């Protein structure tokens, strides 16, 4: 399933699969957004699958946002698992 990124009321919704073939699109899109915005909220509720490369891409975006002193939130079902994954990786 292709990845769709939808914006609703300043929240970016990921719909579909955040997997290796879609990671480049995700990184390019959000790298531009992080440069322009002070806050990014990413809703993963409609992401049907997030593989290891998808997790790594999200972590890259979080690091980029932090380095640029921007706020980056992840919300939706499964965000606790992502948080736990990042805590283990630290």
PDB file of C-alpha atoms in Angstrom:
ATOM      1  CA  UNK A   1       0.000   0.000   0.000  1.00  0.00           C
ATOM      2  CA  UNK A   2       1.478   3.386  -0.925  1.00  0.00           C
ATOM      3  CA  UNK A   3       2.154   5.996   1.728  1.00  0.00           C
ATOM      4  CA  UNK A   4      -0.100   9.034   1.781  1.00  0.00           C
ATOM      5  CA  UNK A   5       0.634  12.087   3.895  1.00  0.00           C
ATOM      6  CA  UNK A   6      -2.439  14.151   4.687  1.00  0.00           C
ATOM      7  CA  UNK A   7      -2.615  17.386   6.673  1.00  0.00           C
ATOM      8  CA  UNK A   8      -5.642  18.063   8.874  1.00  0.00           C
ATOM      9  CA  UNK A   9      -5.652  21.044  11.239  1.00  0.00           C
ATOM     10  CA  UNK A  10      -1.849  21.281  11.443  1.00  0.00           C
ATOM     11  CA  UNK A  11      -1.456  17.528  12.104  1.00  0.00           C
ATOM     12  CA  UNK A  12       0.206  15.341   9.480  1.00  0.00           C
ATOM     13  CA  UNK A  13      -1.454  11.941   9.104  1.00  0.00           C
ATOM     14  CA  UNK A  14       0.462   8.978   7.705  1.00  0.00           C
ATOM     15  CA  UNK A  15      -1.864   6.645   5.847  1.00  0.00           C
ATOM     16  CA  UNK A  16      -0.584   3.344   4.470  1.00  0.00           C
ATOM     17  CA  UNK A  17       2.806   1.719   4.892  1.00  0.00           C
ATOM     18  CA  UNK A  18       5.901   3.391   6.304  1.00  0.00           C
ATOM     19  CA  UNK A  19       8.274   0.837   4.820  1.00  0.00           C
ATOM     20  CA  UNK A  20      11.571   0.810   2.943  1.00  0.00           C
ATOM     21  CA  UNK A  21      10.180   1.739  -0.512  1.00  0.00           C
ATOM     22  CA  UNK A  22       8.312   4.740   0.990  1.00  0.00           C
ATOM     23  CA  UNK A  23      10.972   6.058   3.371  1.00  0.00           C
ATOM     24  CA  UNK A  24      12.656   8.419   0.908  1.00  0.00           C
ATOM     25  CA  UNK A  25       9.339  10.162   0.199  1.00  0.00           C
ATOM     26  CA  UNK A  26       8.730  10.550   3.948  1.00  0.00           C
ATOM     27  CA  UNK A  27      12.198  11.956   4.610  1.00  0.00           C
ATOM     28  CA  UNK A  28      12.091  14.454   1.740  1.00  0.00           C
ATOM     29  CA  UNK A  29       8.610  15.673   2.649  1.00  0.00           C
ATOM     30  CA  UNK A  30       9.235  16.168   6.357  1.00  0.00           C
ATOM     31  CA  UNK A  31      12.770  17.528   6.015  1.00  0.00           C
ATOM     32  CA  UNK A  32      11.245  20.435   4.071  1.00  0.00           C
ATOM     33  CA  UNK A  33       8.466  20.849   6.655  1.00  0.00           C
ATOM     34  CA  UNK A  34      10.904  20.841   9.586  1.00  0.00           C
ATOM     35  CA  UNK A  35      12.885  23.643   7.944  1.00  0.00           C
ATOM     36  CA  UNK A  36       9.731  25.798   7.592  1.00  0.00           C
ATOM     37  CA  UNK A  37       7.674  24.975  10.704  1.00  0.00           C
ATOM     38  CA  UNK A  38       8.402  25.317  14.411  1.00  0.00           C
ATOM     39  CA  UNK A  39       6.233  22.320  15.329  1.00  0.00           C
ATOM     40  CA  UNK A  40       5.394  19.062  13.560  1.00  0.00           C
ATOM     41  CA  UNK A  41       2.743  16.653  14.832  1.00  0.00           C
ATOM     42  CA  UNK A  42       2.765  13.263  13.130  1.00  0.00           C
ATOM     43  CA  UNK A  43      -0.297  11.024  13.538  1.00  0.00           C
ATOM     44  CA  UNK A  44       0.466   7.353  12.840  1.00  0.00           C
ATOM     45  CA  UNK A  45      -3.026   6.046  13.602  1.00  0.00           C
ATOM     46  CA  UNK A  46      -3.673   5.103   9.954  1.00  0.00           C
ATOM     47  CA  UNK A  47      -0.217   3.662   9.286  1.00  0.00           C
ATOM     48  CA  UNK A  48      -0.940  -0.017   8.671  1.00  0.00           C
ATOM     49  CA  UNK A  49       2.727  -1.010   8.888  1.00  0.00           C
ATOM     50  CA  UNK A  50       5.962   0.615  10.028  1.00  0.00           C
ATOM     51  CA  UNK A  51       9.088  -1.443   9.399  1.00  0.00           C
ATOM     52  CA  UNK A  52      12.588  -0.934  10.796  1.00  0.00           C
ATOM     53  CA  UNK A  53      13.598   1.508   8.048  1.00  0.00           C
ATOM     54  CA  UNK A  54      10.385   3.448   8.702  1.00  0.00           C
ATOM     55  CA  UNK A  55      11.242   3.655  12.399  1.00  0.00           C
ATOM     56  CA  UNK A  56      14.761   4.772  11.530  1.00  0.00           C
ATOM     57  CA  UNK A  57      13.367   7.469   9.227  1.00  0.00           C
ATOM     58  CA  UNK A  58      11.060   8.770  11.964  1.00  0.00           C
ATOM     59  CA  UNK A  59      14.004   8.808  14.346  1.00  0.00           C
ATOM     60  CA  UNK A  60      16.067  10.755  11.793  1.00  0.00           C
ATOM     61  CA  UNK A  61      13.274  13.313  11.526  1.00  0.00           C
ATOM     62  CA  UNK A  62      13.044  13.621  15.307  1.00  0.00           C
ATOM     63  CA  UNK A  63      16.811  14.162  15.504  1.00  0.00           C
ATOM     64  CA  UNK A  64      16.702  16.753  12.722  1.00  0.00           C
ATOM     65  CA  UNK A  65      13.874  18.606  14.447  1.00  0.00           C
ATOM     66  CA  UNK A  66      15.727  18.548  17.773  1.00  0.00           C
ATOM     67  CA  UNK A  67      18.942  19.790  16.173  1.00  0.00           C
ATOM     68  CA  UNK A  68      17.030  22.663  14.596  1.00  0.00           C
ATOM     69  CA  UNK A  69      15.279  23.366  17.919  1.00  0.00           C
ATOM     70  CA  UNK A  70      11.879  22.400  16.527  1.00  0.00           C
ATOM     71  CA  UNK A  71       9.117  20.445  18.267  1.00  0.00           C
ATOM     72  CA  UNK A  72       8.263  16.997  16.850  1.00  0.00           C
ATOM     73  CA  UNK A  73       5.351  14.952  18.233  1.00  0.00           C
ATOM     74  CA  UNK A  74       4.163  11.469  17.332  1.00  0.00           C
ATOM     75  CA  UNK A  75       0.541  10.663  18.196  1.00  0.00           C
ATOM     76  CA  UNK A  76      -1.894   7.847  17.500  1.00  0.00           C
ATOM     77  CA  UNK A  77      -2.082   4.141  18.182  1.00  0.00           C
ATOM     78  CA  UNK A  78       1.331   2.550  18.377  1.00  0.00           C
ATOM     79  CA  UNK A  79       3.170   5.692  19.425  1.00  0.00           C
ATOM     80  CA  UNK A  80       4.054   4.119  22.795  1.00  0.00           C
ATOM     81  CA  UNK A  81       5.765   1.247  20.985  1.00  0.00           C
ATOM     82  CA  UNK A  82       7.729   3.741  18.901  1.00  0.00           C
ATOM     83  CA  UNK A  83       8.665   5.668  22.051  1.00  0.00           C
ATOM     84  CA  UNK A  84       9.815   2.426  23.701  1.00  0.00           C
ATOM     85  CA  UNK A  85      11.851   1.542  20.608  1.00  0.00           C
ATOM     86  CA  UNK A  86      13.633   4.911  20.684  1.00  0.00           C
ATOM     87  CA  UNK A  87      14.293   4.621  24.414  1.00  0.00           C
ATOM     88  CA  UNK A  88      15.931   1.209  23.894  1.00  0.00           C
ATOM     89  CA  UNK A  89      18.030   2.577  21.038  1.00  0.00           C
ATOM     90  CA  UNK A  90      19.403   5.413  23.203  1.00  0.00           C
TER      91      UNK A  90
END
